[in-house]
Short mmCIF file of C-alpha atoms in Angstrom, two decimals:
data_model
loop_
_atom_site.label_atom_id
_atom_site.label_comp_id
_atom_site.label_asym_id
_atom_site.label_seq_id
_atom_site.Cartn_x
_atom_site.Cartn_y
_atom_site.Cartn_z
CA MET A 241 64.09 -42.87 -85.74
CA THR A 242 65.25 -41.25 -82.55
CA THR A 243 62.70 -38.56 -83.34
CA ARG A 244 59.94 -41.08 -83.16
CA ALA A 245 61.31 -42.55 -79.97
CA ILE A 246 61.20 -39.22 -78.25
CA SER A 247 57.76 -38.41 -79.47
CA GLN A 248 56.47 -41.65 -78.05
CA ILE A 249 57.97 -41.40 -74.65
CA HIS A 250 56.59 -37.96 -74.32
CA GLN A 251 53.15 -39.20 -75.02
CA PHE A 252 53.33 -40.94 -71.66
CA LEU A 253 53.96 -37.66 -69.92
CA ARG A 254 51.15 -35.63 -71.45
CA PRO A 255 48.70 -36.19 -68.69
CA PHE A 256 50.98 -34.32 -66.35
CA ALA A 257 50.06 -31.14 -68.16
CA PHE A 258 46.58 -31.54 -66.88
CA CYS A 259 47.39 -32.33 -63.28
CA LEU A 260 48.29 -28.68 -62.71
CA ILE A 261 45.01 -27.37 -63.95
CA ALA A 262 43.16 -30.09 -62.25
CA LEU A 263 44.63 -29.14 -58.88
CA TRP A 264 43.12 -25.72 -58.95
CA GLY A 265 40.16 -26.67 -60.99
CA LEU A 266 39.35 -28.99 -58.18
CA GLY A 267 37.46 -26.69 -55.98
CA ALA A 268 36.13 -25.11 -59.07
CA PRO A 269 33.20 -26.90 -60.31
CA VAL A 270 29.76 -25.61 -60.92
CA MET A 271 26.97 -28.09 -60.98
CA ALA A 272 24.44 -26.91 -63.50
CA GLU A 273 21.56 -27.74 -61.16
CA SER A 274 20.61 -25.43 -58.38
CA TRP A 275 21.94 -26.24 -54.98
CA SER A 276 20.07 -26.11 -51.64
CA PRO A 277 20.91 -26.76 -48.00
CA ALA A 278 18.53 -29.71 -48.06
CA MET A 279 20.76 -31.29 -50.68
CA ALA A 280 23.72 -30.88 -48.30
CA GLU A 281 21.96 -33.22 -45.91
CA GLU A 282 21.42 -35.71 -48.69
CA ALA A 283 25.07 -35.42 -49.61
CA LYS A 284 25.94 -37.28 -46.45
CA THR A 285 24.51 -40.44 -47.97
CA ASP A 286 25.03 -39.87 -51.71
CA ALA A 287 28.61 -39.90 -52.88
CA ALA A 288 28.08 -38.04 -56.15
CA LEU A 289 26.23 -35.26 -54.30
CA PHE A 290 29.02 -35.14 -51.77
CA VAL A 291 31.59 -34.40 -54.50
CA GLY A 292 29.25 -31.87 -56.09
CA SER A 293 28.78 -30.12 -52.75
CA PHE A 294 32.52 -29.96 -52.15
CA ALA A 295 33.02 -28.54 -55.63
CA GLN A 296 30.21 -26.00 -55.30
CA LYS A 297 31.34 -24.79 -51.93
CA GLY A 298 34.91 -24.50 -53.22
CA ILE A 299 33.94 -22.24 -56.10
CA ASN A 300 31.49 -20.10 -54.17
CA ASP A 301 33.39 -19.60 -50.99
CA ILE A 302 37.00 -19.74 -52.19
CA LEU A 303 37.85 -19.60 -55.91
CA ALA A 304 35.28 -17.05 -57.10
CA ALA A 305 34.96 -15.20 -53.79
CA PRO A 306 36.18 -11.64 -53.70
CA ILE A 307 38.41 -12.13 -50.66
CA PRO A 308 42.17 -11.81 -49.99
CA GLU A 309 44.43 -14.75 -50.83
CA ALA A 310 45.32 -15.46 -47.21
CA GLU A 311 41.61 -15.74 -46.38
CA LYS A 312 41.14 -18.11 -49.27
CA SER A 313 43.80 -20.43 -48.01
CA GLU A 314 42.29 -20.45 -44.50
CA ARG A 315 38.84 -21.20 -45.86
CA PHE A 316 40.38 -24.01 -47.94
CA ARG A 317 42.05 -25.36 -44.81
CA ALA A 318 38.71 -25.53 -43.00
CA MET A 319 37.08 -27.27 -45.95
CA PHE A 320 39.97 -29.67 -46.36
CA LYS A 321 39.68 -30.71 -42.71
CA THR A 322 35.95 -31.22 -42.94
CA TYR A 323 35.80 -33.11 -46.26
CA PHE A 324 39.00 -35.18 -46.09
CA ASP A 325 39.83 -38.03 -43.78
CA LEU A 326 43.29 -36.83 -42.66
CA PRO A 327 44.15 -39.69 -40.28
CA GLY A 328 43.01 -42.18 -42.94
CA ILE A 329 45.21 -40.54 -45.53
CA GLY A 330 48.12 -40.55 -43.06
CA ARG A 331 47.69 -44.26 -42.41
CA PHE A 332 47.72 -44.99 -46.18
CA VAL A 333 50.53 -42.65 -47.09
CA LEU A 334 52.85 -43.85 -44.28
CA THR A 335 51.61 -47.49 -44.25
CA ARG A 336 53.97 -49.45 -42.01
CA TYR A 337 55.64 -46.30 -40.67
CA TRP A 338 52.31 -44.99 -39.40
CA LYS A 339 51.85 -48.05 -37.12
CA ALA A 340 55.42 -47.70 -35.82
CA ALA A 341 55.05 -44.02 -35.09
CA SER A 342 54.04 -42.68 -31.68
CA PRO A 343 50.69 -40.80 -31.38
CA ALA A 344 52.57 -37.52 -31.00
CA GLU A 345 54.50 -38.24 -34.26
CA GLN A 346 51.30 -39.17 -36.03
CA ASP A 347 49.72 -35.93 -34.89
CA ARG A 348 52.71 -33.89 -36.03
CA PHE A 349 52.68 -35.64 -39.43
CA THR A 350 48.88 -34.94 -39.89
CA LYS A 351 49.36 -31.27 -39.12
CA LEU A 352 52.32 -30.91 -41.47
CA PHE A 353 50.59 -32.82 -44.25
CA GLU A 354 47.58 -30.51 -43.91
CA ASP A 355 49.94 -27.52 -44.27
CA VAL A 356 51.71 -29.03 -47.30
CA VAL A 357 48.38 -29.57 -49.08
CA VAL A 358 46.87 -26.18 -48.10
CA TYR A 359 49.90 -24.14 -49.17
CA THR A 360 50.58 -26.15 -52.34
CA TRP A 361 47.10 -25.75 -53.63
CA SER A 362 46.29 -22.24 -52.50
CA ARG A 363 49.26 -20.82 -54.42
CA ARG A 364 47.21 -21.42 -57.53
CA PHE A 365 43.71 -20.19 -56.54
CA SER A 366 44.24 -16.84 -58.22
CA GLU A 367 44.59 -18.59 -61.59
CA TYR A 368 41.01 -19.88 -61.53
CA ASN A 369 39.08 -18.78 -64.53
CA GLY A 370 35.79 -20.56 -64.80
CA GLN A 371 36.53 -24.30 -64.96
CA THR A 372 33.60 -26.53 -64.06
CA LEU A 373 33.27 -30.04 -62.64
CA LYS A 374 30.83 -32.61 -63.81
CA VAL A 375 30.21 -35.84 -61.93
CA VAL A 376 30.22 -38.67 -64.46
CA SER A 377 29.52 -41.82 -62.45
CA GLN A 378 29.84 -43.51 -59.10
CA GLN A 379 30.61 -47.10 -58.28
CA PRO A 380 31.27 -49.25 -55.19
CA ASP A 381 34.92 -49.33 -54.16
CA GLY A 382 35.59 -51.94 -51.46
CA ASP A 383 34.04 -51.87 -47.95
CA ASP A 384 32.02 -48.67 -47.39
CA GLY A 385 33.89 -47.12 -50.25
CA THR A 386 32.69 -45.30 -53.38
CA LEU A 387 34.65 -44.19 -56.41
CA VAL A 388 33.17 -41.08 -57.97
CA LYS A 389 34.42 -40.23 -61.46
CA SER A 390 34.26 -36.62 -62.52
CA THR A 391 35.47 -34.47 -65.39
CA ILE A 392 36.86 -30.98 -65.15
CA ILE A 393 35.97 -28.86 -68.17
CA GLY A 394 38.14 -25.88 -68.98
CA ASN A 395 37.05 -22.88 -71.01
CA ASN A 396 38.99 -23.93 -74.12
CA ASN A 397 36.93 -27.14 -74.02
CA SER A 398 39.81 -29.15 -72.51
CA HIS A 399 38.68 -31.89 -70.18
CA PHE A 400 40.35 -34.39 -67.99
CA GLY A 401 39.39 -36.95 -65.39
CA VAL A 402 39.44 -36.63 -61.64
CA ASP A 403 38.41 -39.68 -59.56
CA TRP A 404 37.46 -39.34 -55.91
CA ARG A 405 37.94 -42.23 -53.52
CA LEU A 406 35.40 -41.78 -50.74
CA LYS A 407 34.82 -43.76 -47.58
CA LYS A 408 31.69 -43.73 -45.45
CA ARG A 409 32.53 -42.73 -41.89
CA PRO A 410 30.02 -42.44 -39.03
CA GLU A 411 29.65 -38.65 -39.72
CA GLY A 412 29.21 -39.12 -43.50
CA TYR A 413 31.49 -39.39 -46.54
CA LYS A 414 35.11 -38.38 -46.39
CA VAL A 415 37.66 -38.08 -49.21
CA LEU A 416 40.58 -40.46 -48.95
CA ASP A 417 42.26 -39.85 -52.29
CA ILE A 418 42.03 -37.84 -55.49
CA VAL A 419 43.18 -39.47 -58.70
CA ILE A 420 44.02 -36.96 -61.46
CA GLU A 421 44.35 -38.49 -64.94
CA GLY A 422 45.40 -41.73 -63.28
CA VAL A 423 47.82 -40.25 -60.79
CA SER A 424 46.78 -40.83 -57.23
CA MET A 425 47.75 -38.16 -54.70
CA ALA A 426 48.02 -40.71 -51.88
CA ILE A 427 50.16 -43.24 -53.80
CA THR A 428 52.55 -40.50 -55.08
CA TYR A 429 52.99 -39.06 -51.58
CA ARG A 430 53.50 -42.55 -50.22
CA GLN A 431 56.43 -43.28 -52.53
CA ASP A 432 57.86 -39.82 -52.09
CA TYR A 433 57.74 -40.02 -48.27
CA SER A 434 59.02 -43.58 -48.02
CA THR A 435 62.09 -42.52 -50.07
CA ILE A 436 62.72 -39.67 -47.65
CA ILE A 437 62.40 -41.97 -44.66
CA SER A 438 64.91 -44.38 -46.23
CA GLN A 439 67.31 -41.54 -47.07
CA THR A 440 67.23 -39.89 -43.71
CA GLY A 441 66.94 -43.15 -41.88
CA SER A 442 64.05 -42.09 -39.62
CA PHE A 443 60.49 -40.89 -39.48
CA THR A 444 61.70 -37.74 -37.69
CA GLY A 445 63.86 -37.00 -40.75
CA LEU A 446 60.69 -36.90 -42.92
CA LEU A 447 58.93 -34.58 -40.42
CA ASP A 448 61.88 -32.21 -40.38
CA GLN A 449 61.94 -32.02 -44.20
CA MET A 450 58.18 -31.42 -44.31
CA ASP A 451 58.66 -28.64 -41.75
CA LYS A 452 61.18 -26.99 -44.06
CA GLN A 453 58.92 -27.46 -47.12
CA VAL A 454 56.01 -25.78 -45.33
CA ALA A 455 58.24 -22.84 -44.36
CA ASP A 456 59.30 -22.49 -48.00
CA LEU A 457 55.74 -22.64 -49.32
CA LYS A 458 54.58 -20.01 -46.75
CA ALA A 459 57.40 -17.70 -47.76
CA GLN A 460 56.37 -17.98 -51.41
CA GLN A 461 52.79 -17.12 -50.58
CA LYS A 462 53.72 -13.76 -49.04
CA LYS A 463 55.37 -12.58 -52.22
CA MET B 51 72.79 -29.00 -104.27
CA LYS B 52 74.65 -29.93 -101.21
CA SER B 53 72.82 -32.39 -99.03
CA ILE B 54 72.77 -32.07 -95.28
CA PRO B 55 75.30 -34.47 -93.71
CA ARG B 56 73.89 -37.56 -92.17
CA PHE B 57 74.47 -37.93 -88.50
CA PRO B 58 75.50 -41.46 -87.66
CA ILE B 59 73.32 -41.38 -84.53
CA PHE B 60 70.28 -41.44 -86.78
CA HIS B 61 71.16 -44.73 -88.36
CA SER B 62 69.17 -47.51 -86.81
CA LEU B 63 72.23 -49.63 -86.34
CA ALA B 64 74.02 -46.89 -84.48
CA VAL B 65 70.99 -46.26 -82.29
CA ALA B 66 70.80 -49.94 -81.51
CA ARG B 67 74.47 -49.94 -80.53
CA ILE B 68 73.97 -46.97 -78.28
CA LEU B 69 70.99 -48.56 -76.63
CA GLY B 70 72.98 -51.73 -76.18
CA ALA B 71 75.89 -49.86 -74.65
CA PHE B 72 73.45 -48.03 -72.36
CA LEU B 73 71.92 -51.26 -71.15
CA LEU B 74 75.32 -52.80 -70.63
CA MET B 75 76.40 -49.75 -68.63
CA ALA B 76 73.16 -50.07 -66.70
CA THR B 77 73.80 -53.68 -65.70
CA LEU B 78 77.43 -52.98 -64.85
CA SER B 79 76.81 -49.84 -62.89
CA ALA B 80 76.50 -49.89 -59.15
CA CYS B 81 73.03 -51.18 -58.21
CA ALA B 82 71.02 -49.93 -55.32
CA THR B 83 71.65 -51.99 -52.23
CA LYS B 84 68.74 -54.22 -51.34
CA PRO B 85 67.77 -53.74 -47.70
CA PRO B 86 68.14 -56.84 -45.52
CA ALA B 87 65.14 -58.98 -44.59
CA SER B 88 65.60 -57.81 -41.05
CA ASN B 89 64.30 -54.34 -42.12
CA PRO B 90 60.84 -55.21 -43.58
CA MET B 91 59.73 -51.58 -43.95
CA ALA B 92 62.74 -50.61 -46.06
CA LEU B 93 62.47 -53.85 -48.00
CA ALA B 94 58.80 -53.25 -48.85
CA ALA B 95 59.61 -49.68 -50.00
CA TYR B 96 62.46 -51.03 -52.14
CA GLU B 97 60.26 -53.62 -53.81
CA GLU B 98 57.46 -51.16 -54.46
CA ALA B 99 59.87 -48.75 -56.15
CA ASN B 100 61.31 -51.54 -58.36
CA ASP B 101 64.30 -49.33 -59.14
CA PRO B 102 67.50 -51.42 -58.74
CA LEU B 103 69.39 -49.03 -61.05
CA GLU B 104 68.50 -46.07 -58.85
CA PRO B 105 72.03 -44.65 -58.45
CA MET B 106 72.53 -44.47 -62.22
CA ASN B 107 69.00 -43.24 -62.77
CA ARG B 108 69.49 -40.42 -60.29
CA THR B 109 72.66 -39.36 -62.08
CA MET B 110 70.83 -39.36 -65.42
CA PHE B 111 67.97 -37.40 -63.72
CA LYS B 112 70.52 -34.73 -62.70
CA VAL B 113 72.05 -34.59 -66.14
CA ASP B 114 68.57 -34.11 -67.59
CA ALA B 115 67.84 -31.31 -65.17
CA GLY B 116 71.02 -29.57 -66.44
CA ILE B 117 70.03 -30.00 -70.08
CA ASP B 118 66.57 -28.75 -69.14
CA HIS B 119 67.99 -25.68 -67.47
CA VAL B 120 70.43 -24.58 -70.18
CA LEU B 121 68.59 -25.72 -73.31
CA VAL B 122 65.03 -27.03 -73.13
CA ARG B 123 63.46 -24.43 -70.84
CA PRO B 124 64.78 -21.36 -72.76
CA VAL B 125 63.56 -22.88 -76.01
CA VAL B 126 60.10 -23.64 -74.58
CA LYS B 127 59.96 -20.08 -73.24
CA GLY B 128 60.67 -18.77 -76.72
CA TYR B 129 58.18 -21.15 -78.29
CA ARG B 130 55.47 -19.94 -75.91
CA ALA B 131 56.34 -16.29 -76.59
CA VAL B 132 56.24 -16.73 -80.39
CA VAL B 133 53.43 -19.24 -80.98
CA PRO B 134 49.99 -18.50 -79.45
CA ASP B 135 48.01 -21.11 -77.47
CA ALA B 136 45.81 -22.15 -80.39
CA GLY B 137 48.77 -22.57 -82.70
CA ARG B 138 50.59 -24.77 -80.18
CA GLN B 139 47.46 -26.85 -79.87
CA HIS B 140 47.31 -27.38 -83.68
CA ILE B 141 51.00 -28.41 -83.78
CA ASP B 142 50.33 -30.90 -81.00
CA THR B 143 47.36 -32.31 -82.91
CA PHE B 144 49.53 -32.58 -86.03
CA ILE B 145 52.28 -34.52 -84.25
CA ASN B 146 49.79 -36.86 -82.61
CA ASN B 147 48.23 -37.55 -86.01
CA LEU B 148 51.66 -38.50 -87.42
CA ARG B 149 52.03 -41.11 -84.71
CA SER B 150 48.54 -42.58 -85.10
CA PRO B 151 49.68 -45.53 -87.28
CA ILE B 152 51.62 -46.80 -84.24
CA THR B 153 48.52 -46.55 -82.11
CA PHE B 154 46.50 -48.35 -84.76
CA VAL B 155 48.87 -51.29 -85.02
CA ASN B 156 49.00 -51.67 -81.26
CA ASP B 157 45.18 -51.42 -80.95
CA VAL B 158 45.07 -54.38 -83.35
CA LEU B 159 47.77 -56.31 -81.54
CA GLN B 160 45.80 -55.92 -78.31
CA GLY B 161 42.69 -57.22 -80.02
CA GLN B 162 40.87 -53.91 -79.49
CA ILE B 163 39.08 -53.74 -82.83
CA ARG B 164 36.68 -51.00 -81.80
CA ARG B 165 39.53 -48.78 -80.61
CA ALA B 166 41.49 -49.61 -83.77
CA SER B 167 38.64 -48.46 -85.92
CA ILE B 168 38.39 -45.24 -83.94
CA THR B 169 42.10 -44.63 -84.48
CA LEU B 170 41.76 -45.37 -88.21
CA GLY B 171 38.74 -43.10 -88.46
CA ARG B 172 40.61 -40.24 -86.75
CA MET B 173 43.63 -40.72 -88.98
CA VAL B 174 41.55 -40.52 -92.15
CA VAL B 175 39.35 -37.62 -91.05
CA ASN B 176 42.09 -35.55 -89.47
CA THR B 177 44.53 -36.00 -92.42
CA GLY B 178 41.88 -35.44 -95.06
CA MET B 179 39.62 -32.84 -93.53
CA GLY B 180 41.89 -31.39 -90.85
CA PHE B 181 44.49 -30.02 -93.18
CA PHE B 182 47.05 -32.84 -92.81
CA GLY B 183 46.27 -33.34 -89.23
CA PHE B 184 46.51 -29.79 -87.89
CA TRP B 185 42.78 -29.77 -87.00
CA ASP B 186 41.23 -32.40 -84.84
CA VAL B 187 38.08 -32.97 -86.82
CA GLY B 188 37.76 -36.52 -85.36
CA GLU B 189 37.24 -35.16 -81.89
CA LYS B 190 34.35 -33.02 -83.12
CA LEU B 191 32.80 -36.09 -84.67
CA GLY B 192 32.95 -37.91 -81.37
CA LEU B 193 36.05 -39.98 -82.14
CA GLU B 194 38.02 -39.46 -78.98
CA SER B 195 41.79 -39.65 -79.19
CA HIS B 196 43.81 -42.26 -77.34
CA SER B 197 47.39 -43.41 -77.54
CA GLU B 198 48.81 -46.92 -77.66
CA ASP B 199 52.35 -48.21 -77.86
CA PHE B 200 54.09 -51.58 -77.87
CA GLY B 201 54.95 -51.24 -74.17
CA GLN B 202 51.18 -51.25 -73.47
CA THR B 203 50.68 -54.14 -75.82
CA LEU B 204 53.31 -56.17 -73.96
CA ALA B 205 51.55 -55.30 -70.68
CA VAL B 206 48.24 -56.55 -72.08
CA TRP B 207 50.07 -59.77 -73.05
CA GLY B 208 51.14 -60.14 -69.44
CA VAL B 209 54.70 -58.75 -69.47
CA PRO B 210 55.52 -56.99 -66.16
CA ASP B 211 57.09 -53.48 -66.43
CA GLY B 212 60.47 -54.40 -64.95
CA PRO B 213 63.08 -52.06 -63.50
CA TYR B 214 62.68 -48.29 -63.88
CA VAL B 215 65.00 -46.40 -66.18
CA TYR B 216 65.50 -42.67 -66.54
CA VAL B 217 66.97 -41.44 -69.83
CA PRO B 218 67.92 -37.78 -70.33
CA LEU B 219 65.58 -35.96 -72.82
CA LEU B 220 63.37 -39.07 -73.12
CA GLY B 221 62.37 -39.00 -69.46
CA PRO B 222 61.02 -41.89 -67.35
CA SER B 223 60.67 -45.38 -68.70
CA THR B 224 61.00 -49.01 -67.72
CA PHE B 225 62.75 -52.05 -69.28
CA ARG B 226 59.45 -53.17 -70.85
CA ASP B 227 58.45 -49.73 -72.11
CA GLY B 228 61.99 -49.03 -73.42
CA PHE B 229 61.88 -52.29 -75.40
CA GLY B 230 58.37 -51.37 -76.59
CA LEU B 231 59.64 -48.04 -77.74
CA ALA B 232 62.37 -49.67 -79.79
CA VAL B 233 59.79 -51.97 -81.45
CA ASP B 234 57.48 -49.05 -82.21
CA SER B 235 60.28 -46.96 -83.61
CA PHE B 236 62.11 -49.52 -85.71
CA LEU B 237 59.52 -52.13 -86.67
CA ILE B 238 56.04 -50.57 -86.48
CA ASP B 239 56.42 -46.91 -87.45
CA PRO B 240 55.67 -46.52 -91.19
CA TRP B 241 57.50 -43.23 -91.34
CA GLU B 242 60.63 -45.08 -90.25
CA TRP B 243 60.16 -47.56 -93.11
CA TYR B 244 59.56 -44.71 -95.54
CA SER B 245 62.61 -42.67 -94.55
CA ARG B 246 64.77 -45.82 -94.55
CA GLY B 247 63.55 -46.53 -98.06
CA THR B 248 64.26 -43.04 -99.37
CA GLY B 249 67.26 -42.33 -97.13
CA SER B 250 67.26 -38.63 -97.85
CA LEU B 251 65.02 -37.00 -95.29
CA ASP B 252 67.45 -36.06 -92.58
CA TRP B 253 66.23 -32.49 -92.36
CA VAL B 254 62.66 -33.69 -91.92
CA GLN B 255 63.77 -36.01 -89.11
CA TRP B 256 65.59 -33.17 -87.41
CA ALA B 257 62.73 -30.77 -87.74
CA TYR B 258 60.37 -33.46 -86.45
CA LEU B 259 62.62 -34.28 -83.54
CA GLY B 260 62.89 -30.66 -82.48
CA THR B 261 59.20 -29.87 -82.86
CA THR B 262 58.13 -32.97 -80.99
CA LEU B 263 60.51 -32.31 -78.14
CA VAL B 264 59.42 -28.70 -77.76
CA ASP B 265 55.76 -29.57 -78.17
CA LYS B 266 55.82 -32.23 -75.44
CA LYS B 267 57.99 -30.24 -73.04
CA ASP B 268 55.60 -27.32 -73.53
CA ALA B 269 52.65 -29.58 -72.75
CA TYR B 270 53.88 -30.97 -69.44
CA GLN B 271 56.42 -28.51 -68.10
CA ASP B 272 54.04 -26.68 -65.81
CA ALA B 273 52.63 -29.85 -64.32
CA LEU B 274 56.12 -31.22 -63.72
CA ASP B 275 57.10 -27.98 -62.03
CA GLU B 276 54.07 -28.38 -59.83
CA LEU B 277 54.94 -31.96 -58.97
CA LYS B 278 58.43 -30.81 -58.08
CA LYS B 279 57.10 -28.12 -55.73
CA SER B 280 54.59 -30.36 -53.98
CA SER B 281 57.03 -33.27 -53.47
CA LEU B 282 60.01 -33.67 -51.13
CA ASP B 283 61.86 -36.08 -53.43
CA TYR B 284 60.90 -35.13 -56.96
CA TYR B 285 62.68 -38.18 -58.39
CA SER B 286 60.46 -40.56 -56.44
CA ALA B 287 57.29 -38.59 -57.07
CA LEU B 288 57.94 -38.63 -60.83
CA ARG B 289 58.80 -42.36 -60.81
CA SER B 290 55.57 -43.10 -58.99
CA SER B 291 53.49 -40.80 -61.26
CA TYR B 292 54.96 -42.39 -64.39
CA ARG B 293 54.08 -45.89 -63.28
CA GLN B 294 50.50 -44.74 -62.39
CA ILE B 295 49.98 -43.00 -65.74
CA ARG B 296 51.18 -46.05 -67.57
CA ALA B 297 48.90 -48.31 -65.46
CA LYS B 298 45.94 -46.09 -66.38
CA GLU B 299 46.83 -46.13 -70.09
CA ILE B 300 47.07 -49.94 -69.97
CA ARG B 301 43.68 -50.23 -68.24
CA ASN B 302 42.02 -48.32 -71.15
CA GLY B 303 39.48 -46.69 -68.90
CA ALA B 304 38.67 -49.66 -66.67
CA PRO B 305 38.38 -48.66 -62.94
CA PRO B 306 41.62 -48.56 -60.95
CA PRO B 307 42.39 -51.44 -58.60
CA LEU B 308 41.25 -51.13 -54.98
CA GLU B 309 43.55 -49.51 -52.48
CA ASP B 310 43.10 -50.52 -48.93
CA PHE B 311 42.90 -47.35 -46.88
CA ASP B 312 41.88 -49.14 -43.68
CA GLN B 313 44.68 -51.62 -43.37
#
């Protein structure tokens, strides 16, 4: 009886197992088709190609590249800044707090958030072993938005879903959110951060904790 | 032959009493203070979290972390050392096959006849051709696995998820999903009816409990560790992730609702 109960509740948690792999499989993907610079131009208007291009670049320049770990994380930072809409993510993650914050605070948050993502993800780059990404479909997602569905395929034939929420900006598509097996990065950070703001009583309290987290993550990377 | 003593906790009645006591404790325990209307930002965050029992839940979360540290983690470490990847995968498939009748009944209750037939097909093929469910033959035949439970059925029927609850060992849940779990366990699960009928399968129940726990902890431990490292408040990040995973399971593959990033 209790046995059954436990087995069922754990069913709910299974997808977590995949989030981990997804996070570093992310940059991983190989599109079977050949890739040319001309297609990069096209990627500015085609959402599926945009995701494919991000994936292809991630694997060639970072995951499978024979370069030191520190170099990988700096390359990832450059890519993250180009492909992701950081202020847009900041607005969503902080919602009401973003509007109440001063431009200097917003700027500090964006920089810290960038560090959090770069150092969290790059710790796992060395574990990459050949996962590939396949774009499954794309569909409209609100004003100027597109939801691209993709699958990451591991070498033991495991597969799980990663959805990309893209928004068309004047300079082309930008990623606003990544949803791994149903778990949105942006929504999870939003709840996490709003708890910290309530606990510490201020936006500065959140920034200070992020500062500390970045320092911890950096220290781990050196080992 | 001496039979293994029955542990009272495994009697349905006793379990029901414990659950009842737990819920009573939950309602009596100090609730989180609702922020005043004069602080709309804190109020919105409070409502989004839907966690009025947060103080108790956080205590349970700490208790669980302790159990995890002294008991669960060392066991999972041993399990990984002893059983190779492929073996662990087969055990996982076996356990999921045992639970497929519950998925089947809930598929039907949700009116998902196509999904019900897939579940039934998997059950038959995996049990018959997959050596009692250790091999996922269904997957190879294009019958993709999915999981349903009464909590999801209630959601499909329009019942909201209600306050969040964290239970040591069981992990995150909500009032609706906890109730659904009780219905699945006591009313729907055919193995429960079977063991109640024969009344002499305690060791099977224990073995099943242990294996399931270790199997599931093994499956998600790394991802949870990752979530813990990437978050500032692990408790909130897990609460949010749990709700999102449930929402996805309830949608059955339909696209997620729009999020307004340009508000």
